Amino acid sequence: LKTHTFWSERSSKPLHLCGENELDGQLRALRRQLHRYPESAWTEFATTCQVISMLREMDIPVRYGREIHDEGYMHGLPGEQELERCLLRAREEGADEELLEAMRGGFTGCVAEIRGELPGPTIGIRVDMDCNDLSECTEEDHRPAVEGFSSCHRGCMHACGHDAHTAIGLGIASRLQRSRHQLRGSVILIFQPAEEGLRGAASMTAAGVVDRCEVFFSLHVGIADLPLGTVAAGAEGFLASTKFDVELEGLAAHAGLNPEMGKNAMAAAATAVLNLLAIPRHRGGASRINVGTLRAGTGRNVIPERAELTVETRGESTEVNRYMEARAKKVCQAAADMYECSCQMRYMGGAGSARCDGDLVLRAADILREVEGVEQVLERFDFGGGEDAVTMMERVQQRGGKATELVFPFALKAPHHNPRFDVDEDVMLLAVRCVTRLVLEL
Amino acid sequence: LKTHTFWSERSSKPLHLCGENELDGQLRALRRQLHRYPESAWTEFATTCQVISMLREMDIPVRYGREIHDEGYMHGLPGEQELERCLLRAREEGADEELLEAMRGGFTGCVAEIRGELPGPTIGIRVDMDCNDLSECTEEDHRPAVEGFSSCHRGCMHACGHDAHTAIGLGIASRLQRSRHQLRGSVILIFQPAEEGLRGAASMTAAGVVDRCEVFFSLHVGIADLPLGTVAAGAEGFLASTKFDVELEGLAAHAGLNPEMGKNAMAAAATAVLNLLAIPRHRGGASRINVGTLRAGTGRNVIPERAELTVETRGESTEVNRYMEARAKKVCQAAADMYECSCQMRYMGGAGSARCDGDLVLRAADILREVEGVEQVLERFDFGGGEDAVTMMERVQQRGGKATELVFPFALKAPHHNPRFDVDEDVMLLAVRCVTRLVLEL
Amino acid sequence: LKTHTFWSERSSKPLHLCGENELDGQLRALRRQLHRYPESAWTEFATTCQVISMLREMDIPVRYGREIHDEGYMHGLPGEQELERCLLRAREEGADEELLEAMRGGFTGCVAEIRGELPGPTIGIRVDMDCNDLSECTEEDHRPAVEGFSSCHRGCMHACGHDAHTAIGLGIASRLQRSRHQLRGSVILIFQPAEEGLRGAASMTAAGVVDRCEVFFSLHVGIADLPLGTVAAGAEGFLASTKFDVELEGLAAHAGLNPEMGKNAMAAAATAVLNLLAIPRHRGGASRINVGTLRAGTGRNVIPERAELTVETRGESTEVNRYMEARAKKVCQAAADMYECSCQMRYMGGAGSARCDGDLVLRAADILREVEGVEQVLERFDFGGGEDAVTMMERVQQRGGKATELVFPFALKAPHHNPRFDVDEDVMLLAVRCVTRLVLEL
Amino acid sequence: LKTHTFWSERSSKPLHLCGENELDGQLRALRRQLHRYPESAWTEFATTCQVISMLREMDIPVRYGREIHDEGYMHGLPGEQELERCLLRAREEGADEELLEAMRGGFTGCVAEIRGELPGPTIGIRVDMDCNDLSECTEEDHRPAVEGFSSCHRGCMHACGHDAHTAIGLGIASRLQRSRHQLRGSVILIFQPAEEGLRGAASMTAAGVVDRCEVFFSLHVGIADLPLGTVAAGAEGFLASTKFDVELEGLAAHAGLNPEMGKNAMAAAATAVLNLLAIPRHRGGASRINVGTLRAGTGRNVIPERAELTVETRGESTEVNRYMEARAKKVCQAAADMYECSCQMRYMGGAGSARCDGDLVLRAADILREVEGVEQVLERFDFGGGEDAVTMMERVQQRGGKATELVFPFALKAPHHNPRFDVDEDVMLLAVRCVTRLVLEL
């Protein structure tokens, strides 16, 4: 029997009372706890409870639940059963009943606010909390396996460093709370759910979470295989992206007796997959297409009646992504027509492609160069993937604010979203120091 | 809470004590009970317990468990977890613990023997018990839905009439047991598991279950849309078949950051599906190919690392089926190579293509013409699908015996393996009468 | 320079003046001449001139040109340029200018009539004259290569025995003309063009060519690999068939500069090909699908704008063929839609699936058993392919006549339509004897 | 009959004797003549004769034939028959017999040298001469159609501006010849064949044609849709590329009688096409893949025995291109294996991805700004396609020289390689002026 649960591992000393060394140890422990109990997009129940609890221990006010989301923008939610299964799992692992109730239905994540004692602007900082939908490597040379903090949730793994991001977010909160006397203005610290699939930023943004921010930082660890100590004050190459699900429905038939009576949804899906991957490159810049999952058919001797695909397109610009998306939908529809199947396509998430503000990048770079542990500061960095924070950045910029993405690389053992991905935990304290200094000195 | 279980519906009066009218009512009730609790291949736990229990009530000796199977020939077993889940479900539904223990691991099915009081040959009769892997139609005009005996096991449905076959088997047992004084020789009554996928006959045959049979009958209801009362004394057109599973394994990668690093098992699978379906027809006769299920990928933004397909080939002759199987394997291997994936193919079941013995067919036809309720007797009937009993028929014939397939058609509401399939229950008593007469008069 | 032409090889002695041995030699020489100068469907210019010339030498009246065709039914004609090229080639090879003029535009083939001196019925006999569109094997063990009568028309080859059929037709004409005194009624001897592609029978039938026939024979050599001397008096398993051409038109673009601007007709065609081959088998009987040729694209670095496919479907019954045809058109249209290409489909030929008249078969079989050289007479023979004569047979039967197909097998060196196909020339005299006897004795 | 031929249109006054206005008129006439008689790669017979003749009229020494090519590097030559056909066409159109003889076999193109009267460096200038393999638009709003200089060679069209390039090359020659007294050093003026397909540069480079060049200019008109007067002094984004042909060979069979005996090369090709287009994007930069042409099959009712594909891959870097090429070959081989076909792949051309020398670009830009008609000078320009001159540029740079690509855009009516492409002829004199000034002032 499982006696050892998420909650039983909870740390005991409020972070803002810890010195820097002690904080470092706490962040490592916290990150490993989160790594052990990863939660997928919109199901970050235990994770959010833990964060709220630790923020409250530091006397930081925190909002959560329906208040911080606009339900009309919560795309790509798991099914009700899955949401409920994950909520029950979180309860079994010791999460707070009352908080869980407030998050029921996927209203995960939270927003903290640290008010400085001096007047000044409002600064937004965003970290994300969700894991990836893959099973962690169990081989002996994978550190989480060796040191005993591998994922114990099958099919879930923190393979993008969001476990570290959450810990960094709490670390930043603790340092700012400690320095409220010298903090000018307010800091809104956003613990965002559902970054994977580019889903969570839209509903938080629509709920107005970043509306007061005059300056906005998002952050990410890893990405490029560079030595620890290299820090990017701005990034480019965010790929615009659209996520959608496809359901093909044909007609089942006995594969031996009446093959001609079937309308084969799997054949339609296979045709769609090959032709989706074959969508031509675009002169306007990098594009991507992926069919991440495909489920089709019910039994060996039945012509498959249904097929479900999860698709995503990306583009270096919004235009390129729109081209990819339009072509992809055309391909799916035609593949369905070919086999006389119906074709339902459902939007599941997406984001545009933002730009970091050049002057903010330069000012941030100047400050970062002074931070202990920083060896090199890059002003241009090729992000090369989607970043849900872009939705928040765009809103801040539309309202006249400035925004940038901070990246904290380290030597990568394996690429992101790989079963062998692991974080160099030294990056966490470095990131906490950098962001804290940026906030205090900007 | 579920208070109504398989076992609570159990009938109370031993069948051999029932008159024909009463028997008819019992068979209908039994068939509906089995329809309500369908069990898939190798997991016919509750079904077998029910059959054993009813045979024992009639004082008919019955063998079961490891004794009637040769483990080396039990292909296409579900995974251990699935076997255990189904066994627990059967227990929860009230099945006998001791019997379940004997069947643990998939050793389902049973073999009864009715010894006549007069000397004579040994006759084998085979019925099958497993359901199909599909979900039953829930619409209002589907009789099981209207009359409340729809499947309550999700993803499982008796859509091939094996529920009726099981009931017929027990009906035959009851009539023969009643008539032991005039029965010449012995009847071995085989309740075979795992007919779907052509899996169960091999291990029973290898265990010697039909070795003593001088005459052998297999039976099937439905198949052709003919009026009730038409009966076939022999069939042809059994399609030889091979079932195999394919596992493709490539390499996951972040679909946005490093698409070129992935080895896309889904793309390999899609290529395989289209090219499998495209295997050329064969001059030598009818052929079939189906990929019944396909599962690929873990998450939307990960290049799919694994794909699993369930495949079956069929052929009007063993030669045609071998051609299809050889081509199919070539296609799968090449599709894997194309994407630098590994390709594991696992044999899951199969059967050859037998012939009914002409003289047995003629003798049977003569007897059947005299049976009450029989309007027309066909001596040639196009079966047009696979029939696992063929494996038993071949063994009987190799050892010098004679074998045939009896078919009892009725007006079909929907094809076999269709979510709307239903049995005309009048066929059951007719079949019991026919087979009983054949055994007694042959 | 080519000094050796079709015409220069022409035989000199009228066939009806030859004894049987001499006739045998003449038929062999003629067949080799035709083999050397094969002409594809609707371009049998030189071949027809030769046949007409030889019929005239025997004083047999012959009709040809527009009189024997209904232009509205001449499907699948080559383009005007190709027709002209072939006509010029025939002229260069020595064919008669005046006859050529009458055939210009594809009005090839001819119809002879031999009127008996005794009263009796009108009997139709059909032979075909066109070659296949493939290049002949040039290897040393291929007899036409060794003995110097290989095709000298590139891309054209008599690989279905129509060269022998034409010679047999002339042989029959010669024997009947010799026996006019004992011939009851008339014989209409049809030298049909464009059998390949099932094209020529429709326009001749529409022109009334078989309308007077009370009895009708079509004939074919080869088909099954049986010893010479086996003869079939009737056949079954003619596959109904539809031939159509598909033109896909998209948009060209520079493959390096603007790949996204192209509408790739080749990708649409490739998708069509795989999904055409993947059309499910039909329970109702054998089906076939082939894409015989595919031409797409203009240059390596241009996104292909056009693609052309030649398609044929077949079915054991007209219903099965209609199913194949309907599915095939659906697939082509959807593949075009997928790539935003237009899709033109043009009917190019086809035939239904006829039955030989049972009583005619039996009578013919009785007569054939008496013919010298006949070892065995089959009353059922699986033709297993399309036969354009079926269109004529159906017309004869509709008008109250009887029809059958005669087959003259021999030991096959290679299958029909194969670059190594060759005819056992002994079959020709045998066929001439058989058909002559049938006509005289029926 | 054609009385109007290439040669009859020949201009009469040596270009170096023309003033600038007259030169402009002559270049326009020449370009239209070349446009009317386009010649494909390695068959620029008439074009080369015309160029040599005009160079000789200006007393400029010129080399041609085997002397300027290294046969071992002449990739992607047309077949012997095609070479001969084109040579005969050039002769019929009036080209010089003796020159043609020297070029027989594809040794087209020529190299002129203008020696200045002052000492100085050797400067190379490359223009190209071949057309594209596509048919020109015949619609009324296409200027060449309206003004009567449309291509009269079917399937051939100058759709990339090489007709203008050739005229510009002769214009430059004329101006430099006129200015020999002030020319420092020598100018090697290369009229390169077979730029399309990236074929001609390799054999000229291997023959040492650019070995003496200390400075090297290649030039191209069009590319970007920018106003006339914008000039680029350097370019980037040359895509590395590999061209190869694929021949798949299976086995023919009768599609009706023995479909299972065929080894379908067309199905293999279709599988290859879809999976080639589906090769994943590469993080390292832009990639391209195209199958430009596909020919498969011989007749409608024959399983296709052969298929031929022309393929090209491209990549923003040599590494990306190598990835594409390796994947492409893997796909072709596996597709062949799937259908038990053999697969021959033949290298047909290619080039790497060069960089223009920054300091040369800057110096050139300074000079170009002073040229009459130049409105704007770009120092960075995204070429976005392959450029065969890259092979020459690399050789010059390896030997210590400097190289750059000059681009002369104009408002594009249609993209390059499009049937509606046309050149704004004003660009020619501008280009002549620019290059002449560069050479004289550098």
PDB file of N, CA, C and O in Angstrom, chain A residues 143-173:
ATOM      1  N   ARG A 143      18.821  10.260 -13.529  1.00  0.00           N
ATOM      2  CA  ARG A 143      18.950  10.665 -12.135  1.00  0.00           C
ATOM      3  C   ARG A 143      17.675  10.506 -11.298  1.00  0.00           C
ATOM      4  O   ARG A 143      17.727   9.958 -10.191  1.00  0.00           O
ATOM      5  N   PRO A 144      16.516  10.966 -11.792  1.00  0.00           N
ATOM      6  CA  PRO A 144      15.317  10.782 -10.956  1.00  0.00           C
ATOM      7  C   PRO A 144      15.084   9.314 -10.590  1.00  0.00           C
ATOM      8  O   PRO A 144      14.599   9.017  -9.486  1.00  0.00           O
ATOM      9  N   ALA A 145      15.465   8.403 -11.501  1.00  0.00           N
ATOM     10  CA  ALA A 145      15.321   6.982 -11.179  1.00  0.00           C
ATOM     11  C   ALA A 145      16.314   6.586 -10.092  1.00  0.00           C
ATOM     12  O   ALA A 145      15.969   5.923  -9.108  1.00  0.00           O
ATOM     13  N   VAL A 146      17.554   6.997 -10.269  1.00  0.00           N
ATOM     14  CA  VAL A 146      18.611   6.653  -9.313  1.00  0.00           C
ATOM     15  C   VAL A 146      18.293   7.210  -7.927  1.00  0.00           C
ATOM     16  O   VAL A 146      18.403   6.525  -6.914  1.00  0.00           O
ATOM     17  N   GLU A 147      17.877   8.483  -7.895  1.00  0.00           N
ATOM     18  CA  GLU A 147      17.735   9.138  -6.596  1.00  0.00           C
ATOM     19  C   GLU A 147      16.304   9.077  -6.074  1.00  0.00           C
ATOM     20  O   GLU A 147      15.969   9.744  -5.092  1.00  0.00           O
ATOM     21  N   GLY A 148      15.475   8.319  -6.746  1.00  0.00           N
ATOM     22  CA  GLY A 148      14.170   8.001  -6.155  1.00  0.00           C
ATOM     23  C   GLY A 148      13.110   9.075  -6.237  1.00  0.00           C
ATOM     24  O   GLY A 148      12.226   9.136  -5.388  1.00  0.00           O
ATOM     25  N   PHE A 149      13.178   9.952  -7.219  1.00  0.00           N
ATOM     26  CA  PHE A 149      12.055  10.902  -7.322  1.00  0.00           C
ATOM     27  C   PHE A 149      11.395  10.861  -8.708  1.00  0.00           C
ATOM     28  O   PHE A 149      10.798  11.829  -9.166  1.00  0.00           O
ATOM     29  N   SER A 150      11.467   9.687  -9.323  1.00  0.00           N
ATOM     30  CA  SER A 150      10.778   9.501 -10.602  1.00  0.00           C
ATOM     31  C   SER A 150       9.279   9.679 -10.429  1.00  0.00           C
ATOM     32  O   SER A 150       8.741   9.439  -9.352  1.00  0.00           O
ATOM     33  N   SER A 151       8.639  10.020 -11.524  1.00  0.00           N
ATOM     34  CA  SER A 151       7.183  10.172 -11.537  1.00  0.00           C
ATOM     35  C   SER A 151       6.510   8.905 -11.041  1.00  0.00           C
ATOM     36  O   SER A 151       6.859   7.807 -11.451  1.00  0.00           O
ATOM     37  N   CYS A 152       5.548   9.064 -10.133  1.00  0.00           N
ATOM     38  CA  CYS A 152       4.749   7.885  -9.772  1.00  0.00           C
ATOM     39  C   CYS A 152       3.354   7.997 -10.369  1.00  0.00           C
ATOM     40  O   CYS A 152       2.463   7.244 -10.003  1.00  0.00           O
ATOM     41  N   HIS A 153       3.166   8.917 -11.294  1.00  0.00           N
ATOM     42  CA  HIS A 153       1.912   8.991 -12.047  1.00  0.00           C
ATOM     43  C   HIS A 153       2.191   8.498 -13.464  1.00  0.00           C
ATOM     44  O   HIS A 153       2.881   9.175 -14.232  1.00  0.00           O
ATOM     45  N   ARG A 154       1.659   7.318 -13.768  1.00  0.00           N
ATOM     46  CA  ARG A 154       1.924   6.699 -15.071  1.00  0.00           C
ATOM     47  C   ARG A 154       1.444   7.588 -16.222  1.00  0.00           C
ATOM     48  O   ARG A 154       0.358   8.145 -16.160  1.00  0.00           O
ATOM     49  N   GLY A 155       2.274   7.729 -17.222  1.00  0.00           N
ATOM     50  CA  GLY A 155       1.876   8.533 -18.385  1.00  0.00           C
ATOM     51  C   GLY A 155       2.043  10.021 -18.164  1.00  0.00           C
ATOM     52  O   GLY A 155       1.691  10.824 -19.023  1.00  0.00           O
ATOM     53  N   CYS A 156       2.559  10.411 -17.010  1.00  0.00           N
ATOM     54  CA  CYS A 156       2.798  11.831 -16.700  1.00  0.00           C
ATOM     55  C   CYS A 156       4.259  12.015 -16.329  1.00  0.00           C
ATOM     56  O   CYS A 156       4.808  11.205 -15.580  1.00  0.00           O
ATOM     57  N   MET A 157       4.873  13.084 -16.818  1.00  0.00           N
ATOM     58  CA  MET A 157       6.262  13.364 -16.454  1.00  0.00           C
ATOM     59  C   MET A 157       6.563  14.840 -16.631  1.00  0.00           C
ATOM     60  O   MET A 157       6.163  15.444 -17.628  1.00  0.00           O
ATOM     61  N   HIS A 158       7.273  15.405 -15.680  1.00  0.00           N
ATOM     62  CA  HIS A 158       7.799  16.763 -15.872  1.00  0.00           C
ATOM     63  C   HIS A 158       9.021  16.672 -16.782  1.00  0.00           C
ATOM     64  O   HIS A 158      10.130  16.441 -16.334  1.00  0.00           O
ATOM     65  N   ALA A 159       8.791  16.821 -18.090  1.00  0.00           N
ATOM     66  CA  ALA A 159       9.878  16.700 -19.063  1.00  0.00           C
ATOM     67  C   ALA A 159      10.120  18.028 -19.754  1.00  0.00           C
ATOM     68  O   ALA A 159      10.717  18.090 -20.813  1.00  0.00           O
ATOM     69  N   CYS A 160       9.650  19.121 -19.105  1.00  0.00           N
ATOM     70  CA  CYS A 160       9.891  20.435 -19.701  1.00  0.00           C
ATOM     71  C   CYS A 160      10.350  21.419 -18.642  1.00  0.00           C
ATOM     72  O   CYS A 160      10.481  22.609 -18.885  1.00  0.00           O
ATOM     73  N   GLY A 161      10.558  20.935 -17.410  1.00  0.00           N
ATOM     74  CA  GLY A 161      11.101  21.788 -16.370  1.00  0.00           C
ATOM     75  C   GLY A 161      10.085  22.635 -15.630  1.00  0.00           C
ATOM     76  O   GLY A 161      10.464  23.506 -14.838  1.00  0.00           O
ATOM     77  N   HIS A 162       8.802  22.392 -15.819  1.00  0.00           N
ATOM     78  CA  HIS A 162       7.811  23.214 -15.118  1.00  0.00           C
ATOM     79  C   HIS A 162       7.836  22.953 -13.618  1.00  0.00           C
ATOM     80  O   HIS A 162       7.382  23.777 -12.839  1.00  0.00           O
ATOM     81  N   ASP A 163       8.355  21.772 -13.227  1.00  0.00           N
ATOM     82  CA  ASP A 163       8.533  21.528 -11.788  1.00  0.00           C
ATOM     83  C   ASP A 163       9.512  22.554 -11.217  1.00  0.00           C
ATOM     84  O   ASP A 163       9.255  23.176 -10.173  1.00  0.00           O
ATOM     85  N   ALA A 164      10.604  22.774 -11.959  1.00  0.00           N
ATOM     86  CA  ALA A 164      11.581  23.795 -11.533  1.00  0.00           C
ATOM     87  C   ALA A 164      10.962  25.189 -11.593  1.00  0.00           C
ATOM     88  O   ALA A 164      11.184  26.023 -10.708  1.00  0.00           O
ATOM     89  N   HIS A 165      10.171  25.464 -12.614  1.00  0.00           N
ATOM     90  CA  HIS A 165       9.547  26.794 -12.734  1.00  0.00           C
ATOM     91  C   HIS A 165       8.690  27.102 -11.504  1.00  0.00           C
ATOM     92  O   HIS A 165       8.713  28.208 -10.968  1.00  0.00           O
ATOM     93  N   THR A 166       7.912  26.096 -11.080  1.00  0.00           N
ATOM     94  CA  THR A 166       7.039  26.309  -9.919  1.00  0.00           C
ATOM     95  C   THR A 166       7.886  26.619  -8.686  1.00  0.00           C
ATOM     96  O   THR A 166       7.587  27.552  -7.919  1.00  0.00           O
ATOM     97  N   ALA A 167       8.933  25.829  -8.520  1.00  0.00           N
ATOM     98  CA  ALA A 167       9.817  26.077  -7.373  1.00  0.00           C
ATOM     99  C   ALA A 167      10.448  27.459  -7.479  1.00  0.00           C
ATOM    100  O   ALA A 167      10.521  28.221  -6.498  1.00  0.00           O
ATOM    101  N   ILE A 168      10.902  27.839  -8.668  1.00  0.00           N
ATOM    102  CA  ILE A 168      11.504  29.168  -8.857  1.00  0.00           C
ATOM    103  C   ILE A 168      10.483  30.251  -8.498  1.00  0.00           C
ATOM    104  O   ILE A 168      10.808  31.239  -7.827  1.00  0.00           O
ATOM    105  N   GLY A 169       9.241  30.054  -8.930  1.00  0.00           N
ATOM    106  CA  GLY A 169       8.191  31.033  -8.632  1.00  0.00           C
ATOM    107  C   GLY A 169       8.061  31.245  -7.132  1.00  0.00           C
ATOM    108  O   GLY A 169       7.984  32.390  -6.640  1.00  0.00           O
ATOM    109  N   LEU A 170       8.064  30.148  -6.383  1.00  0.00           N
ATOM    110  CA  LEU A 170       7.952  30.262  -4.924  1.00  0.00           C
ATOM    111  C   LEU A 170       9.215  30.888  -4.338  1.00  0.00           C
ATOM    112  O   LEU A 170       9.145  31.667  -3.372  1.00  0.00           O
ATOM    113  N   GLY A 171      10.347  30.549  -4.929  1.00  0.00           N
ATOM    114  CA  GLY A 171      11.597  31.156  -4.469  1.00  0.00           C
ATOM    115  C   GLY A 171      11.577  32.668  -4.676  1.00  0.00           C
ATOM    116  O   GLY A 171      11.946  33.435  -3.760  1.00  0.00           O
ATOM    117  N   ILE A 172      11.129  33.111  -5.857  1.00  0.00           N
ATOM    118  CA  ILE A 172      11.032  34.548  -6.122  1.00  0.00           C
ATOM    119  C   ILE A 172      10.084  35.199  -5.118  1.00  0.00           C
ATOM    120  O   ILE A 172      10.393  36.251  -4.526  1.00  0.00           O
ATOM    121  N   ALA A 173       8.945  34.563  -4.884  1.00  0.00           N
ATOM    122  CA  ALA A 173       7.972  35.107  -3.929  1.00  0.00           C
ATOM    123  C   ALA A 173       8.623  35.304  -2.569  1.00  0.00           C
ATOM    124  O   ALA A 173       8.465  36.352  -1.920  1.00  0.00           O
TER     125      ALA A 173
END
